[in-house]
mmCIF file of C-alpha atoms in Angstrom:
data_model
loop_
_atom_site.group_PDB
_atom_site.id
_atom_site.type_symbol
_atom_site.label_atom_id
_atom_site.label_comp_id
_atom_site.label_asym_id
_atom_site.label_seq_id
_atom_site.Cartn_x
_atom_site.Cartn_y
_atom_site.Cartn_z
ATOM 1 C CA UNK A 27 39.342 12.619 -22.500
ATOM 2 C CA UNK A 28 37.197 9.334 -22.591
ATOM 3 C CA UNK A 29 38.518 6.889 -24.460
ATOM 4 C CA UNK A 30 36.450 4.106 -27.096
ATOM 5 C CA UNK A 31 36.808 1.330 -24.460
ATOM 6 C CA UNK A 32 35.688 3.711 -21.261
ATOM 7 C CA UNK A 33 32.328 5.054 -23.524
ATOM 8 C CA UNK A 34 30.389 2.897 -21.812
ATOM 9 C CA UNK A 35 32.378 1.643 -18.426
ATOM 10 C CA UNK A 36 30.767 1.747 -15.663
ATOM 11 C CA UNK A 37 34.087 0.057 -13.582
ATOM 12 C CA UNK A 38 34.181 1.247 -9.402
ATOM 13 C CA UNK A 39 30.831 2.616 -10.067
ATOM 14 C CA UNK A 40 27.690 1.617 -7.749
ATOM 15 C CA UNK A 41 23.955 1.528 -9.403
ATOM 16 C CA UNK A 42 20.987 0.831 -7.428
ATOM 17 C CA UNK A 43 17.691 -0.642 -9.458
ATOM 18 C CA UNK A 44 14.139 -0.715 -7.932
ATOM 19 C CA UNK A 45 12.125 -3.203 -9.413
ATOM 20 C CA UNK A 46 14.913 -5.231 -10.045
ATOM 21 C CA UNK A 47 13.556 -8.259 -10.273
ATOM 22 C CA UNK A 48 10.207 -7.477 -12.898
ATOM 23 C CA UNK A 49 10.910 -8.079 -16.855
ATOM 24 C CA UNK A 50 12.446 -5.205 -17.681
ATOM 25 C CA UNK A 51 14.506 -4.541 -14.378
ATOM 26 C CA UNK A 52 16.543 -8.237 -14.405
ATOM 27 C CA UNK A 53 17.874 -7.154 -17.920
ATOM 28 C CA UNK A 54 18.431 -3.104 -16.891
ATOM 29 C CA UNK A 55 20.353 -5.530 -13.854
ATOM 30 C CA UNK A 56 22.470 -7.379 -15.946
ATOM 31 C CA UNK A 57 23.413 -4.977 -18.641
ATOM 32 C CA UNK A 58 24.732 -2.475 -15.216
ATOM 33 C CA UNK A 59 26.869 -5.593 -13.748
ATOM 34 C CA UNK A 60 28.068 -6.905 -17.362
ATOM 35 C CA UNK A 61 29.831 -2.739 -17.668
ATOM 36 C CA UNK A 62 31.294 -3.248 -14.426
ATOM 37 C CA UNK A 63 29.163 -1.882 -11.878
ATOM 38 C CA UNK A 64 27.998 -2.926 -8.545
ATOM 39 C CA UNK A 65 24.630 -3.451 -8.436
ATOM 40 C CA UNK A 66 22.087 -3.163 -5.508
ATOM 41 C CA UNK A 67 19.147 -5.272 -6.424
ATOM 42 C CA UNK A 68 15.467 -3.589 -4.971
ATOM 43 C CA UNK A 69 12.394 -5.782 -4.114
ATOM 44 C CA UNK A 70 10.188 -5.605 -1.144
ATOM 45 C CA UNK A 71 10.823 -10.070 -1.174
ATOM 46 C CA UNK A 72 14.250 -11.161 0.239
ATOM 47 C CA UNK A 73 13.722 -14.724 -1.403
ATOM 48 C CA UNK A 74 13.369 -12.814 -4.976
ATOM 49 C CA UNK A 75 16.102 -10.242 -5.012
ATOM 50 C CA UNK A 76 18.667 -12.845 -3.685
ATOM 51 C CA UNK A 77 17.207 -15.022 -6.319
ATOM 52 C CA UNK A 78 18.472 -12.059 -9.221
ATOM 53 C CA UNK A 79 21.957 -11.239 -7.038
ATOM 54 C CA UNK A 80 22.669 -15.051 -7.254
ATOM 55 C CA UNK A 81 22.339 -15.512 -10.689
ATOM 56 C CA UNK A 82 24.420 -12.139 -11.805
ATOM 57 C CA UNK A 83 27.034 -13.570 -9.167
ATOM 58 C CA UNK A 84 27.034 -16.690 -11.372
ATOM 59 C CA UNK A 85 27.705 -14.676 -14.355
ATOM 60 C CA UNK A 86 30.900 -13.113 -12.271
ATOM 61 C CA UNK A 87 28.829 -9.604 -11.856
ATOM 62 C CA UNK A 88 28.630 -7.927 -8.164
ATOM 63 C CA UNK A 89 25.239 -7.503 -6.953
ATOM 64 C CA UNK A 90 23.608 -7.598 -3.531
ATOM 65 C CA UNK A 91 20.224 -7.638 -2.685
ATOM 66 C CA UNK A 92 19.090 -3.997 -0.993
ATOM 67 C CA UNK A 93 15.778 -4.664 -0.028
ATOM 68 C CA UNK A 94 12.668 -1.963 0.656
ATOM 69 C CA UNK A 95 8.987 -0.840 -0.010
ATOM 70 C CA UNK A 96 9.875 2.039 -2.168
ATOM 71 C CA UNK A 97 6.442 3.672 -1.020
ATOM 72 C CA UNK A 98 7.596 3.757 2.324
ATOM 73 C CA UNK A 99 9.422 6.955 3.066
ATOM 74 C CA UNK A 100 11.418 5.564 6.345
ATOM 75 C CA UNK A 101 12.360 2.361 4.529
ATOM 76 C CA UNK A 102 13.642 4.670 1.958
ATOM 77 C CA UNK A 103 15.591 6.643 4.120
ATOM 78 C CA UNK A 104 16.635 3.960 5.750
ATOM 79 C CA UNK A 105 17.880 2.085 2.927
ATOM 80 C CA UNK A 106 19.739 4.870 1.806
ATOM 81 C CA UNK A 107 21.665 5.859 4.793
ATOM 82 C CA UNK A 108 24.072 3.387 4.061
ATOM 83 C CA UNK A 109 25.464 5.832 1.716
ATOM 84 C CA UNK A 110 26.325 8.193 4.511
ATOM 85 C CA UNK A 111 29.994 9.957 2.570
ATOM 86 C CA UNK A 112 29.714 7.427 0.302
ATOM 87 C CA UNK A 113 28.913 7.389 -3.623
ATOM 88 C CA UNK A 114 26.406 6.284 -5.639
ATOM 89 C CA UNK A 115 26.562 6.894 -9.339
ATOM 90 C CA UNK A 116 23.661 5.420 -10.915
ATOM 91 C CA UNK A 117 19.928 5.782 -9.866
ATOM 92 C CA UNK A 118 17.094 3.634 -11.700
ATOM 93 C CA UNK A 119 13.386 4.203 -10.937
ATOM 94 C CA UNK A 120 12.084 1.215 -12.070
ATOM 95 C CA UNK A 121 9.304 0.594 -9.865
ATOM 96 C CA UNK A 122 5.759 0.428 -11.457
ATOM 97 C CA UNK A 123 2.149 -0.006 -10.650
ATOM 98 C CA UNK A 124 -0.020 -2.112 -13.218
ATOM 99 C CA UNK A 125 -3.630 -2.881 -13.115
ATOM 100 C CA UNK A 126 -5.664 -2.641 -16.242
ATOM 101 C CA UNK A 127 -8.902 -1.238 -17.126
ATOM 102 C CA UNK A 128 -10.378 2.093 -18.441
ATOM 103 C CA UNK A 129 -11.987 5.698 -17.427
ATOM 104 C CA UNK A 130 -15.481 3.853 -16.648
ATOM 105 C CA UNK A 131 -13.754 0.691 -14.699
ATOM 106 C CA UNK A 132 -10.939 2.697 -13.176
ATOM 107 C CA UNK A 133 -11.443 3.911 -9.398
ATOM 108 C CA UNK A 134 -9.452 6.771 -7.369
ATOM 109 C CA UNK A 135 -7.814 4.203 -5.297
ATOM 110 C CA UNK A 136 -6.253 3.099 -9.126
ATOM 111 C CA UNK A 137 -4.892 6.904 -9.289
ATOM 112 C CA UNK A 138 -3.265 7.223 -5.748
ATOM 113 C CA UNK A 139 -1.482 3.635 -5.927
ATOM 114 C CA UNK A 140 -0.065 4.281 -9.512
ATOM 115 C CA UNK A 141 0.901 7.696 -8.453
ATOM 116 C CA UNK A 142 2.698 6.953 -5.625
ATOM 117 C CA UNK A 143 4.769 4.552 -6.693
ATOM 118 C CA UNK A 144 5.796 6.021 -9.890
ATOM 119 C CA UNK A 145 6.126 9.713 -9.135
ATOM 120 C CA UNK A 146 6.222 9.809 -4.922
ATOM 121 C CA UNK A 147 8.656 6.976 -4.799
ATOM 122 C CA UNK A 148 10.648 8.297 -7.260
ATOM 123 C CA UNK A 149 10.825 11.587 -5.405
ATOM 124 C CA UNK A 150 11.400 9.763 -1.749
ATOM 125 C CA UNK A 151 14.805 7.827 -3.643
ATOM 126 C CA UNK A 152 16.227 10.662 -5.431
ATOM 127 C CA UNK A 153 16.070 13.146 -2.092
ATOM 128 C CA UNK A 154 17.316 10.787 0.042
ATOM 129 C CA UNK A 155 20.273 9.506 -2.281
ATOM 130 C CA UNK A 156 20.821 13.046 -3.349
ATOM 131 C CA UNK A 157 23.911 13.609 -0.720
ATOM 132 C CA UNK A 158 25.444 9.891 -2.679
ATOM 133 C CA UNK A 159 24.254 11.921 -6.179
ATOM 134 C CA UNK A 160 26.108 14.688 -5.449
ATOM 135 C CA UNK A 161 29.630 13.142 -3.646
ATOM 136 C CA UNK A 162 29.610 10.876 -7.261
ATOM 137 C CA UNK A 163 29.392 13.575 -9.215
ATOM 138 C CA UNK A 164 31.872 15.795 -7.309
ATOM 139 C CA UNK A 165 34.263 12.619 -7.505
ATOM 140 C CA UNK A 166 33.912 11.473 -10.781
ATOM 141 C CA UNK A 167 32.235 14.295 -12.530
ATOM 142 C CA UNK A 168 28.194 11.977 -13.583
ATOM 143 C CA UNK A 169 25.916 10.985 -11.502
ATOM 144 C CA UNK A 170 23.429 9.477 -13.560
ATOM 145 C CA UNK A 171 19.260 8.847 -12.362
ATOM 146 C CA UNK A 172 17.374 7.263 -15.020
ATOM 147 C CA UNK A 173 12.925 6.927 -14.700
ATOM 148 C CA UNK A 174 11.365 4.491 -16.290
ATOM 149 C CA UNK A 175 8.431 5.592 -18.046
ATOM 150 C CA UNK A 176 6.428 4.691 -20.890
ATOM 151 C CA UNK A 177 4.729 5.370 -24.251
ATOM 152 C CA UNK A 178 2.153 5.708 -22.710
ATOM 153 C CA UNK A 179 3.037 8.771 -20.858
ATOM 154 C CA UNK A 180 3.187 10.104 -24.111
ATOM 155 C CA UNK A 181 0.203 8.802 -26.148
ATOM 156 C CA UNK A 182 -2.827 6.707 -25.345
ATOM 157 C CA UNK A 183 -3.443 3.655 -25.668
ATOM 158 C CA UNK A 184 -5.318 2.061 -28.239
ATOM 159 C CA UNK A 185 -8.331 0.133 -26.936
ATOM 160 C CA UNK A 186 -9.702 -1.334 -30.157
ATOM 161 C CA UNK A 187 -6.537 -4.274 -29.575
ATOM 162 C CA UNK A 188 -7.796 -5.039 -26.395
ATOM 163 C CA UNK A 189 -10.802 -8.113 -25.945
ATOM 164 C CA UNK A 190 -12.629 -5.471 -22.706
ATOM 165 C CA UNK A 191 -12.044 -2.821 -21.094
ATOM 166 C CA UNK A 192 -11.456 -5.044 -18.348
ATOM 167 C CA UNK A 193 -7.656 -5.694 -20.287
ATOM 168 C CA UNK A 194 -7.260 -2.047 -21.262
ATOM 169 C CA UNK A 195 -4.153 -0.780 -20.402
ATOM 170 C CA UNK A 196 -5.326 1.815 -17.642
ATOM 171 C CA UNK A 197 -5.606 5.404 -17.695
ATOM 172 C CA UNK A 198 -3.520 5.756 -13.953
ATOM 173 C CA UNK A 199 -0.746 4.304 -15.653
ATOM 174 C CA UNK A 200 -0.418 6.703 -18.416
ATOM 175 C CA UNK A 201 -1.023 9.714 -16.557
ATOM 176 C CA UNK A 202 1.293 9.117 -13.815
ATOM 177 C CA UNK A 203 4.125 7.873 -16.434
ATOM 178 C CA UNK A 204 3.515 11.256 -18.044
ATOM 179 C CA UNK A 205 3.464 13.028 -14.808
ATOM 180 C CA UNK A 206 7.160 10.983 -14.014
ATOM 181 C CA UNK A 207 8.628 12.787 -17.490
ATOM 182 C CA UNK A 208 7.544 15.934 -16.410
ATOM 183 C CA UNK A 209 9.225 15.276 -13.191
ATOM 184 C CA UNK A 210 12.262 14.189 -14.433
ATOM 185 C CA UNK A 211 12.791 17.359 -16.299
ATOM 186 C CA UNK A 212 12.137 19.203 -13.220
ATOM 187 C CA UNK A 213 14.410 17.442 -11.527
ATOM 188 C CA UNK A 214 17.173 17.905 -14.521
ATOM 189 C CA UNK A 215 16.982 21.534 -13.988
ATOM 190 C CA UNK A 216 17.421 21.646 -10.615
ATOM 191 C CA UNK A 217 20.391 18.927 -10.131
ATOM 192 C CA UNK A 218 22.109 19.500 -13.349
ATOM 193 C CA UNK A 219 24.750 22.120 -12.225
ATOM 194 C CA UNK A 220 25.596 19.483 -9.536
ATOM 195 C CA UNK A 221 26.530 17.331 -11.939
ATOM 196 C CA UNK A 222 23.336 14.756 -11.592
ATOM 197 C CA UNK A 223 21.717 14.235 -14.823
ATOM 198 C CA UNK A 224 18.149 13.215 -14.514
ATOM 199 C CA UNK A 225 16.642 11.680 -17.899
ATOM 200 C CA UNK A 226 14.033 9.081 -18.457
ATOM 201 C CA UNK A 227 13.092 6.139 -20.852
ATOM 202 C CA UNK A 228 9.420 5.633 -22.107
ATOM 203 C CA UNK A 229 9.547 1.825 -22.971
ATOM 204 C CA UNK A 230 7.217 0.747 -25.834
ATOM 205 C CA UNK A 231 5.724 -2.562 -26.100
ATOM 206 C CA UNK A 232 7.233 -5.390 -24.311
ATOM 207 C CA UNK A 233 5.111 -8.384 -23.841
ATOM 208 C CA UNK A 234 6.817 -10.395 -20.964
ATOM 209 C CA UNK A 235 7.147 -14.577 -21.941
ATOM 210 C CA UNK A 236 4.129 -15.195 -20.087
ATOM 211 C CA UNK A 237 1.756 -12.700 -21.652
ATOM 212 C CA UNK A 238 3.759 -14.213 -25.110
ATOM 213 C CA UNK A 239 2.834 -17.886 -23.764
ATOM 214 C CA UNK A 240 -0.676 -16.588 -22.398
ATOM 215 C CA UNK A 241 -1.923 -14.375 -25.183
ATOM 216 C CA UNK A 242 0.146 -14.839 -28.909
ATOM 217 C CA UNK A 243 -2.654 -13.613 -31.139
ATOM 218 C CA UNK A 244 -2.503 -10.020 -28.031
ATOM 219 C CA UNK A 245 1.291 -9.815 -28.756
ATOM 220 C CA UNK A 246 0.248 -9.982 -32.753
ATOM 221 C CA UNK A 247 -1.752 -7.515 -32.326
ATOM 222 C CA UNK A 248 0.944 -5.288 -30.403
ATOM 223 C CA UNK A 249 3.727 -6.114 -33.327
ATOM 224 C CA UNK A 250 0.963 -5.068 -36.137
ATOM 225 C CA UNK A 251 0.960 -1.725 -34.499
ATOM 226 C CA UNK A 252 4.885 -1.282 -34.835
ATOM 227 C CA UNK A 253 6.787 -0.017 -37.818
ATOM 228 C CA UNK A 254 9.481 -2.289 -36.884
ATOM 229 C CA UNK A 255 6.967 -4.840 -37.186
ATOM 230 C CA UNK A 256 7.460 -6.705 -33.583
ATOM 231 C CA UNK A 257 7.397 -6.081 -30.242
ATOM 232 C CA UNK A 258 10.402 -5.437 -28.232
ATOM 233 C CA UNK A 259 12.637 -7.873 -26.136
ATOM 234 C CA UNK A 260 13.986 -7.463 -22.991
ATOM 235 C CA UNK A 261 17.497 -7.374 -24.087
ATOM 236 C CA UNK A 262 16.493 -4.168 -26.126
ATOM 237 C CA UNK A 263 16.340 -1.992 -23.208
ATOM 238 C CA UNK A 264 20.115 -2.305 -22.201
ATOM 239 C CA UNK A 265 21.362 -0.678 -24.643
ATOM 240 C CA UNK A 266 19.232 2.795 -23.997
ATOM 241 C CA UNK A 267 19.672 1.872 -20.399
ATOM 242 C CA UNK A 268 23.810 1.012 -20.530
ATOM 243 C CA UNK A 269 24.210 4.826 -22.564
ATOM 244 C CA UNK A 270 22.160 7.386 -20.051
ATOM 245 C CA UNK A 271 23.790 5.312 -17.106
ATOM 246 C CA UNK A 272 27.622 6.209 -18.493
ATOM 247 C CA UNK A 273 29.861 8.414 -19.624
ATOM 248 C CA UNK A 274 28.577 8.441 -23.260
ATOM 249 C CA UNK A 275 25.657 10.386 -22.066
ATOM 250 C CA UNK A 276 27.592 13.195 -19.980
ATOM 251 C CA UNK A 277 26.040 16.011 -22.263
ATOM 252 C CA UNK A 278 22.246 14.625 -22.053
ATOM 253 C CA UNK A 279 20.087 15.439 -19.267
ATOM 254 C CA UNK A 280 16.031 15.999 -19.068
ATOM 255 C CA UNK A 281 15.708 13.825 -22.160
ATOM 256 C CA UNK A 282 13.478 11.671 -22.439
ATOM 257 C CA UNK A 283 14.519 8.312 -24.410
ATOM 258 C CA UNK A 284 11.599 6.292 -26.288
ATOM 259 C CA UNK A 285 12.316 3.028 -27.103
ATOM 260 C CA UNK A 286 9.234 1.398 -28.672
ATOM 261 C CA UNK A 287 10.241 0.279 -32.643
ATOM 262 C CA UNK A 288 8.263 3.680 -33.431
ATOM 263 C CA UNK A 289 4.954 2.801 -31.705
ATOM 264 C CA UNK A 290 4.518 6.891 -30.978
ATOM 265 C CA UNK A 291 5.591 8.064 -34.614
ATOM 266 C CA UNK A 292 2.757 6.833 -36.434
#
């Protein structure tokens, strides 16, 4: 039985993070380390994921820096091969693709690139770390893979708060963040009976601090759309992030968790 204080321990467990280093990945970083886990930072820059592993050292976390083009199948498998009979626990597709513009501005090239490095790249990690899946959830009963998708894989988005359609955001993004929840369901019914949950998190708005430095009267616009009445911070996504990745959520797999103040309920 899992006690109050294990809920959400993730103590001798190992969690690997691509696009550790972007907004939303340092704090899906930090809230991993801060339960207890180790936690291999992904970037394709050395200099930037030692950058993140040095500053949750700091905070007496355990990170290293694992570092790969997640679009590149043999760096992938690669990568991954150090986990040859050993166990990894906690899986985070974080890597995204962003780009802006609409159906008129956006070209196939747009389509392929988001594609592949939302829903291929995803695929290439979770195959070749399925063997470390499986020994973690043989172990310790949860393995845990977590996508990160996006509102917008669930609605569209609405182009009347952007200045051009040069700022939209673009219809590749959407469609291949819907295509990655579909996936992830897919996957859920496959690996579930081997004890891998597969569930995903569609993100709602939030602004990084440069886009709030660059653009306040954009990020207005964002919180008027939100019946929470502001956009999110980065700190919001541990929470949703911390509960799929441990024991908490050992009963909940091909979910798919939104986290966006209630953007998609209007």
């Amino acid at each position: 039985m899992i006690t109050k204080s294990d809920l959400f321990s993730l103590e001798g467990k190992t969690a690997l993070v691509t696009g550790a280093t972007g907004y939303l990945g340092q704090a899906m970083a930090f809230a991993l380390a801060r339960a207890g886990a180790h936690v291999l930072v992904n970037s394709r820059c050395h200099d930037v994921a030692s950058e993140l592993v040095s500053s949750l050292v700091k905070a007496g976390c355990s990170a290293e820096p694992l570092v790969f083009d997640v679009t590149d199948q043999k760096q992938v498998d690669n990568a991954l091969s150090r986990f040859f009979n050993k166990p990894l626990h906690i899986l985070i597709n974080n890597a995204y693709e962003g780009g802006s513009g609409n159906i008129r501005t956006t070209d196939a090239e747009q389509y392929r690139q988001s594609y592949e490095v939302t829903v291929v790249a995803a695929h290439y990690l979770l195959r070749a770390a399925l063997p470390a899946l499986r020994l973690a959830g043989k172990q310790d009963g949860d393995a845990s893979v977590i996508n990160i998708a996006s509102m917008y894989g669930l609605i569209s988005p609405d182009q009347r708060i952007y200045d051009s359609a040069y700022e939209t955001n673009p219809p590749s993004y959407g469609a291949s963040k819907a295509a990655l929840i579909q996936w992830t369901r897919y996957a859920a019914c496959e690996l579930g009976a081997e004890g891998v949950r597969v569930n995903s998190i569609s993100p709602g708005p939030f602004p990084s601090d440069a886009v709030k430095d660059r653009d306040p009267a954009f990020v207005s616009s964002l919180a008027a759309r939100v019946p929470l009445g502001r956009v999110g911070m980065a700190s919001e996504i541990q929470g949703p992030v911390l509960f799929l990745a441990s024991p908490a959520a050992s009963f909940v797999n091909g979910a798919n968790l939104v986290v966006d103040g209630g953007w998609t309920i209007w």
